Tab-separated table of C-alpha atoms and ligand atoms in Angstrom:
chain	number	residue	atom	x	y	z
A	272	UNK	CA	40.873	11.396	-0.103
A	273	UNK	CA	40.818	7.233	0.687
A	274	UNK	CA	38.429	5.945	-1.681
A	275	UNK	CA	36.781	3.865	1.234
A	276	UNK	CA	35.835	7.622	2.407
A	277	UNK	CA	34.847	8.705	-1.161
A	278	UNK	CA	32.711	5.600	-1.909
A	279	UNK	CA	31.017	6.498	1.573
A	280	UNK	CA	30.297	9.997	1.144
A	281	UNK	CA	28.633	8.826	-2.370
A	282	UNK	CA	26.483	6.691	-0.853
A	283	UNK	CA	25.357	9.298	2.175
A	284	UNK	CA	24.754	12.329	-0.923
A	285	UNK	CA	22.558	9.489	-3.058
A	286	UNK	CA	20.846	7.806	-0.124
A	287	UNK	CA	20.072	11.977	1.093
A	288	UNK	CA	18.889	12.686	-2.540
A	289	UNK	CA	16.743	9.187	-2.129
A	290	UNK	CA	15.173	10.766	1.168
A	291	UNK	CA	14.908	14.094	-0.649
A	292	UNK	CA	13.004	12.415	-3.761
A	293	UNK	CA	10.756	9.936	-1.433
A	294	UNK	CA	9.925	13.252	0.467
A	295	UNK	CA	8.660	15.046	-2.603
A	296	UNK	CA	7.153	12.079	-4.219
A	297	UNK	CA	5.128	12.115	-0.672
A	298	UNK	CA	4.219	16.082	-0.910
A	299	UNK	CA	3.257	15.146	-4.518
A	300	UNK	CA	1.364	12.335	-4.038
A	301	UNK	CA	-1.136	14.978	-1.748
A	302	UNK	CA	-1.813	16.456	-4.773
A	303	UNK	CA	-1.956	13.890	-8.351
A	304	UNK	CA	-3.124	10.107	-8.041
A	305	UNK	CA	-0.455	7.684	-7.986
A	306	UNK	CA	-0.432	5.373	-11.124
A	307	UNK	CA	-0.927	1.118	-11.018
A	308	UNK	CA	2.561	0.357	-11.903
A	309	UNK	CA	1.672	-2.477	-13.975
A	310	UNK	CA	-1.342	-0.745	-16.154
A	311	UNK	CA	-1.095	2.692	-15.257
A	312	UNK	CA	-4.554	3.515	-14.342
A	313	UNK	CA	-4.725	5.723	-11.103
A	314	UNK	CA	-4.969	3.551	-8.149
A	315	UNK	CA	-6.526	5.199	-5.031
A	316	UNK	CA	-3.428	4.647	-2.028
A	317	UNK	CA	-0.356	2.657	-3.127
A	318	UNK	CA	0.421	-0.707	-5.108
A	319	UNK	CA	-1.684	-2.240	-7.509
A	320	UNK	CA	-5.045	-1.690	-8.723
A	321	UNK	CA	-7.502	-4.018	-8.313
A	322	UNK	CA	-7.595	-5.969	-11.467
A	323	UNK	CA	-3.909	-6.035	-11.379
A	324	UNK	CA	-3.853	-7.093	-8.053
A	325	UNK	CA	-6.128	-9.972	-8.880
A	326	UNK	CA	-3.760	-11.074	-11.558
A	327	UNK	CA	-0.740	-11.395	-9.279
A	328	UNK	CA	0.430	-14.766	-8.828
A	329	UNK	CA	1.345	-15.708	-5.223
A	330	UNK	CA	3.385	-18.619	-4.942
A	331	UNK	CA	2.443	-21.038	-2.586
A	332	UNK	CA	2.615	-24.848	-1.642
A	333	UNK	CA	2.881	-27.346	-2.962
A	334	UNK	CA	6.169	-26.338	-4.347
A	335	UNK	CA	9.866	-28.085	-4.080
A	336	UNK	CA	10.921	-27.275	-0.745
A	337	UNK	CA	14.568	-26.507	-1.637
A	338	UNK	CA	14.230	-24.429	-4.686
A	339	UNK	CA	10.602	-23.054	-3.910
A	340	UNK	CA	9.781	-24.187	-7.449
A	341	UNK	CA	5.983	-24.894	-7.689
A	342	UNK	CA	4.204	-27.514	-8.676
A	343	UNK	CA	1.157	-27.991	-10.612
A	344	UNK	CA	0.307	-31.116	-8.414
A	345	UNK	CA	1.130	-32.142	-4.605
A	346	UNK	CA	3.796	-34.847	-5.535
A	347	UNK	CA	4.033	-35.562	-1.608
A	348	UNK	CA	5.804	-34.772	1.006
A	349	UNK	CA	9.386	-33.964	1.180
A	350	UNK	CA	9.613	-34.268	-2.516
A	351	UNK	CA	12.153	-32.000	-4.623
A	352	UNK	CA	11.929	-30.411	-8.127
A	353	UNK	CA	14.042	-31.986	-10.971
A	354	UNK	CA	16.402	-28.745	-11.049
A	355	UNK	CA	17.025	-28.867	-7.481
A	356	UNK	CA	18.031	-33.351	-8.255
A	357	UNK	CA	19.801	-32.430	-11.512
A	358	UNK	CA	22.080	-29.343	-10.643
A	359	UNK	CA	22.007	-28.791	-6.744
A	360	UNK	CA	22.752	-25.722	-5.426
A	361	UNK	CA	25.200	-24.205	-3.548
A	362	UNK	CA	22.304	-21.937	-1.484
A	363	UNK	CA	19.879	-24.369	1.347
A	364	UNK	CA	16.526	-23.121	0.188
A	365	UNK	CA	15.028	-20.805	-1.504
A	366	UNK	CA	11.806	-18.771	-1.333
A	367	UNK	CA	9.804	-16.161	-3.641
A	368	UNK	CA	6.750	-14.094	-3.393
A	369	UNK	CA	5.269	-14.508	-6.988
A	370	UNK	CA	5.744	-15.867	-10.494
A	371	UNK	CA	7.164	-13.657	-12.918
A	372	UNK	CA	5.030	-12.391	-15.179
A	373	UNK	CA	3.860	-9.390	-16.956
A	374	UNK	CA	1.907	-8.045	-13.345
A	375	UNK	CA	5.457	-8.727	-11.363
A	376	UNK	CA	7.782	-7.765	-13.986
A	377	UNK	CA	5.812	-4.285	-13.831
A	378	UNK	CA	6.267	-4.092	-10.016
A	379	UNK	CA	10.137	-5.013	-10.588
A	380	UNK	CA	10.598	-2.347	-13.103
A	381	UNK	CA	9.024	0.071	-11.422
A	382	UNK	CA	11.198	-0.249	-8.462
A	383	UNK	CA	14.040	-0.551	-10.414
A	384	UNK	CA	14.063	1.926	-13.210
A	385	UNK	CA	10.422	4.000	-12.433
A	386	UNK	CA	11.520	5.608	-8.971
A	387	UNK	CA	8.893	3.769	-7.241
A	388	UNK	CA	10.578	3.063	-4.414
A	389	UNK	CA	7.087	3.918	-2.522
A	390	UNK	CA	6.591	0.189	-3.571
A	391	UNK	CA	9.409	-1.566	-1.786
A	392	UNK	CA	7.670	-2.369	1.150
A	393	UNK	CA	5.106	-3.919	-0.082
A	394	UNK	CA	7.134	-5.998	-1.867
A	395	UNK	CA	9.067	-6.568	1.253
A	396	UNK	CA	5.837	-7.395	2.994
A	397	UNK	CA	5.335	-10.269	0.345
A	398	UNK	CA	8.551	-11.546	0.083
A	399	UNK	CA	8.453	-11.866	4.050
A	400	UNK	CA	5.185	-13.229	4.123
A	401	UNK	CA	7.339	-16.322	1.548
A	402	UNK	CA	10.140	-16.568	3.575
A	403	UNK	CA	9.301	-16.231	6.648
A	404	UNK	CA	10.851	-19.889	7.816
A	405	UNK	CA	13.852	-19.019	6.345
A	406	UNK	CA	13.672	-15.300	8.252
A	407	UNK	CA	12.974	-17.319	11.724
A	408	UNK	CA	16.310	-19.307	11.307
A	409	UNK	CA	18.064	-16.109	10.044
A	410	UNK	CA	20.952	-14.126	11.405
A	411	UNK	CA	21.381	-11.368	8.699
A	412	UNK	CA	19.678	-10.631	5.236
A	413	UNK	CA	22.309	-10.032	2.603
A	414	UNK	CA	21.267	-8.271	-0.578
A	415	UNK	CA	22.918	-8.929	-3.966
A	416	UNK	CA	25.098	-6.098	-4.197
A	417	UNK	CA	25.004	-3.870	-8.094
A	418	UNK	CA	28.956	-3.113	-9.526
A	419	UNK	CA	29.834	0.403	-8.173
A	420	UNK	CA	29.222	1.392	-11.581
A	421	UNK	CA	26.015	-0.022	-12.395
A	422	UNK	CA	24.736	1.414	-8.744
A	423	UNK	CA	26.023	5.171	-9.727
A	424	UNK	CA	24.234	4.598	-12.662
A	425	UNK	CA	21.238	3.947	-10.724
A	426	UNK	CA	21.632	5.702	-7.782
A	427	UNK	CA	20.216	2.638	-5.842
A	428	UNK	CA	20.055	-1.040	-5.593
A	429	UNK	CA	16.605	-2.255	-5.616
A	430	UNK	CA	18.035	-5.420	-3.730
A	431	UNK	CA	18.973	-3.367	-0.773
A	432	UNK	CA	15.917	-1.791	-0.845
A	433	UNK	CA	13.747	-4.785	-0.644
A	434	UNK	CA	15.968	-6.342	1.825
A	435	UNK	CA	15.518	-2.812	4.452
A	436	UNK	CA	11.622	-3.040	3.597
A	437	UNK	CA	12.164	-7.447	4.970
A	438	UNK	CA	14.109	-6.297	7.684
A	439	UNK	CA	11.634	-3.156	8.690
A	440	UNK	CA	8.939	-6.217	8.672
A	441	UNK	CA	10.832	-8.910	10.072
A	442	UNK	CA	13.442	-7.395	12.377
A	443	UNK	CA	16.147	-9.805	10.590
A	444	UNK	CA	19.230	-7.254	10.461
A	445	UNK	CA	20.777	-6.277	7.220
A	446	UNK	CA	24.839	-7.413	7.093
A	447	UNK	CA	25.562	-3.937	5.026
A	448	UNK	CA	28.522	-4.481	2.924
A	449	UNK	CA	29.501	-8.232	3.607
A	450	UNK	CA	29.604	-8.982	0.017
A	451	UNK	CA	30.821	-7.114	-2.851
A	452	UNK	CA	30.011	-7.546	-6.747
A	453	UNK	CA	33.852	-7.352	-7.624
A	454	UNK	CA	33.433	-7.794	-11.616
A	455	UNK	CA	31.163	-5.709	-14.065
A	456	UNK	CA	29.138	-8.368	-15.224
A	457	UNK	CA	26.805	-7.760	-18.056
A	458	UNK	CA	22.983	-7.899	-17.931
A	459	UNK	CA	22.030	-11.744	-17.674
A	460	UNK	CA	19.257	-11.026	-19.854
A	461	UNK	CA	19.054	-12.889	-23.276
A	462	UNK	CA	22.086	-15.343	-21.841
A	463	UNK	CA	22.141	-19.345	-21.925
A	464	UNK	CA	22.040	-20.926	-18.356
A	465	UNK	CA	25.827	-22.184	-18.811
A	466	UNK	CA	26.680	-18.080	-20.150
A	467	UNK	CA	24.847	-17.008	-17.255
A	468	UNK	CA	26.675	-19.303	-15.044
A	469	UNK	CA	29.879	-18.401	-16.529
A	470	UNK	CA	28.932	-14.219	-16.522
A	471	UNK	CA	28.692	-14.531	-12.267
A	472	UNK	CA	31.914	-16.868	-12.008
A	473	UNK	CA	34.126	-15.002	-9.966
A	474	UNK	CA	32.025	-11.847	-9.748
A	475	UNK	CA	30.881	-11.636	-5.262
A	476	UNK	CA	33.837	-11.515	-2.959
A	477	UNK	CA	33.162	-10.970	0.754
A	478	UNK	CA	35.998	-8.019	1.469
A	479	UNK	CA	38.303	-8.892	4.364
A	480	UNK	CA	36.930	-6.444	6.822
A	481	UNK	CA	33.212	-8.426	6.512
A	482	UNK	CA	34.588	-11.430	6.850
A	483	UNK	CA	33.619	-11.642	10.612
A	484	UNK	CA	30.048	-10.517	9.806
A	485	UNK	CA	29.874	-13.748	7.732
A	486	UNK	CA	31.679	-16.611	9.316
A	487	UNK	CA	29.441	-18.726	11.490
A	488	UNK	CA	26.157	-17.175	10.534
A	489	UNK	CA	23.090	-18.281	8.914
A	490	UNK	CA	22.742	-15.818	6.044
A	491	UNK	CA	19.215	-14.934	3.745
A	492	UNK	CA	20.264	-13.602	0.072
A	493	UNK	CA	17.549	-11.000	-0.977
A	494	UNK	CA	17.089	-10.289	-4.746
A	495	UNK	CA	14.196	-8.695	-7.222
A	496	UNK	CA	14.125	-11.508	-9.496
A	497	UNK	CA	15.474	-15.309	-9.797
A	498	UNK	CA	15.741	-17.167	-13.710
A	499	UNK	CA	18.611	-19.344	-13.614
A	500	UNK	CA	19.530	-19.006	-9.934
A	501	UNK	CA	23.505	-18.301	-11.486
A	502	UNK	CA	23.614	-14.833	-9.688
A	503	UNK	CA	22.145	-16.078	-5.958
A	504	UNK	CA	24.231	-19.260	-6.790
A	505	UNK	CA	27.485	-17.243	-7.183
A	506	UNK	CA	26.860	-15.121	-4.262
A	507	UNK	CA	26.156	-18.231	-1.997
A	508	UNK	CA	29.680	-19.814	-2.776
A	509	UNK	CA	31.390	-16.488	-2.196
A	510	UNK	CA	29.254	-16.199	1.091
A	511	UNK	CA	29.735	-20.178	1.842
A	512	UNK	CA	33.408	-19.584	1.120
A	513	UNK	CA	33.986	-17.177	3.662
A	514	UNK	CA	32.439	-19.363	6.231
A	515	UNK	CA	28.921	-18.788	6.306
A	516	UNK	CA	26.555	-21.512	8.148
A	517	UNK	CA	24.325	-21.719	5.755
A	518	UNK	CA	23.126	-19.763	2.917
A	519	UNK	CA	19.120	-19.368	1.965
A	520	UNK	CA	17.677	-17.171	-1.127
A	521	UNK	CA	14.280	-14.792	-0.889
A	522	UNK	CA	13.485	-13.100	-3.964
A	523	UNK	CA	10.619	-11.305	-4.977
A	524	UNK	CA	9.519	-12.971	-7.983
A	525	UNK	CA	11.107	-16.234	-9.756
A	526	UNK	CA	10.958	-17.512	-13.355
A	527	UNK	CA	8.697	-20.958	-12.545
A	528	UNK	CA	10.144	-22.705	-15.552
A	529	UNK	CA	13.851	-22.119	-15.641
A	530	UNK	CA	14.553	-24.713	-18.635
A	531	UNK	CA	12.077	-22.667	-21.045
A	532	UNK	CA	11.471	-19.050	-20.315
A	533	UNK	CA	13.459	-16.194	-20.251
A	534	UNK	CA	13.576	-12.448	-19.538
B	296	ZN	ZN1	-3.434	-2.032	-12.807
């Protein structure tokens, strides 16, 4: 068997056993009370509870209008953040739906690890709700694709997910499979910015057969979470490389202060 038929046969079995799990996660839910994700109190409906909810921080202007970076003052109009000055990037703008904190690290986990995918579109909702200047200029919404292994690991990307729930909203199409994380690159967590930089370098390709998909268009990058920017960074260049227009970046939550915090 051609493993272009293998790898899609794996991903119609897991994305049936996805349906299968949201289905009985549905008949379930009938019956127990579904848990805030972030304290785990039961929370009547979906999402957050209400002091959780309350806690979330929505990210909104004044912030640098090419990084989304906010700032604790209105510096003006038209003015940009010193990371987007000091090391530009190779993405147009970017966008995010909260800071990331203990509330939206919850939600990401959750998603990711938790089998909530019940909370993707409302993530997707937010994230839209960002972006949605970017989305109006937008041809195609490109998640940031997991290493084969990491995603049978997983079973799912929770980029792809939140980039279906922004399309669902938005009716921006998805480019399925125009970029491809080519190297196993390890978990960015605990890295430097120059090791994290140096982790993505030469990890997104865009394979030959998406390579129409990508030249000429104006392409959205859709990820859970944003620190450094070296991951969205890397997959703009491979993207820019293959002749996109342009290349923006929505993400669901983003570290506000690069330089000093990590995950
Ligand atoms: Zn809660």
């Amino acid at each position: 068997m051609p493993a272009s038929i293998g790898i899609a046969l794996s991903t119609r079995v897991k994305r049936a056993a996805d349906l299968l799990r949201a289905a009985l996660r549905a008949t379930l839910d009938l019956a127990l009370p579904t848990l805030c994700p972030a304290c785990r109190e039961p929370v009547e409906g979906r999402g957050l509870c209400p002091a959780c909810w309350s806690k979330l921080s929505f990210i909104t202007r004044p912030y640098c209008e090419r990084l989304g970076i906010p700032f604790v003052y209105d510096p003006g109009p038209g003015i940009l953040s010193m990371e987007a000055i000091a090391d530009p990037a190779a993405y147009r703008r970017a966008r995010a739906a909260v800071r990331f904190d203990d509330i939206s690290r919850a939600l990401v986990h959750a998603l990711k690890y938790g089998d909530r995918l019940d909370l993707a579109p409302m993530m997707g909702r937010w994230i839209g709700h960002a972006g949605r200047e970017l989305l109006a200029e937008a041809d195609a919404l490109v998640p940031v694709p997991l290493h084969w292994r990491r995603l049978w690991a997983r079973r799912f990307n929770q980029s792809a997910m939140l980039a279906a729930a922004i399309s669902a909203e938005s009716g921006v199409p998805i480019a399925a499979g125009a970029l491809k994380r080519v190297k196993p690159t390890v978990q960015q967590v605990g890295l430097s910015r120059s090791e994290r930089a140096l982790n993505v370098q030469g990890a997104f390709r865009v394979p030959a057969e998406s390579k129409a998909a990508v030249a000429g268009r104006r392409l959205v990058l859709v990820d859970d979470v944003l620190t450094s920017g070296a991951t969205v960074d890397g997959c703009a260049r491979a993207l820019l490389r293959a002749g996109a227009a342009n290349v923006d970046v929505l993400i669901f939550a983003r570290v506000a202060d690069p330089m000093r915090t990590s995950i």
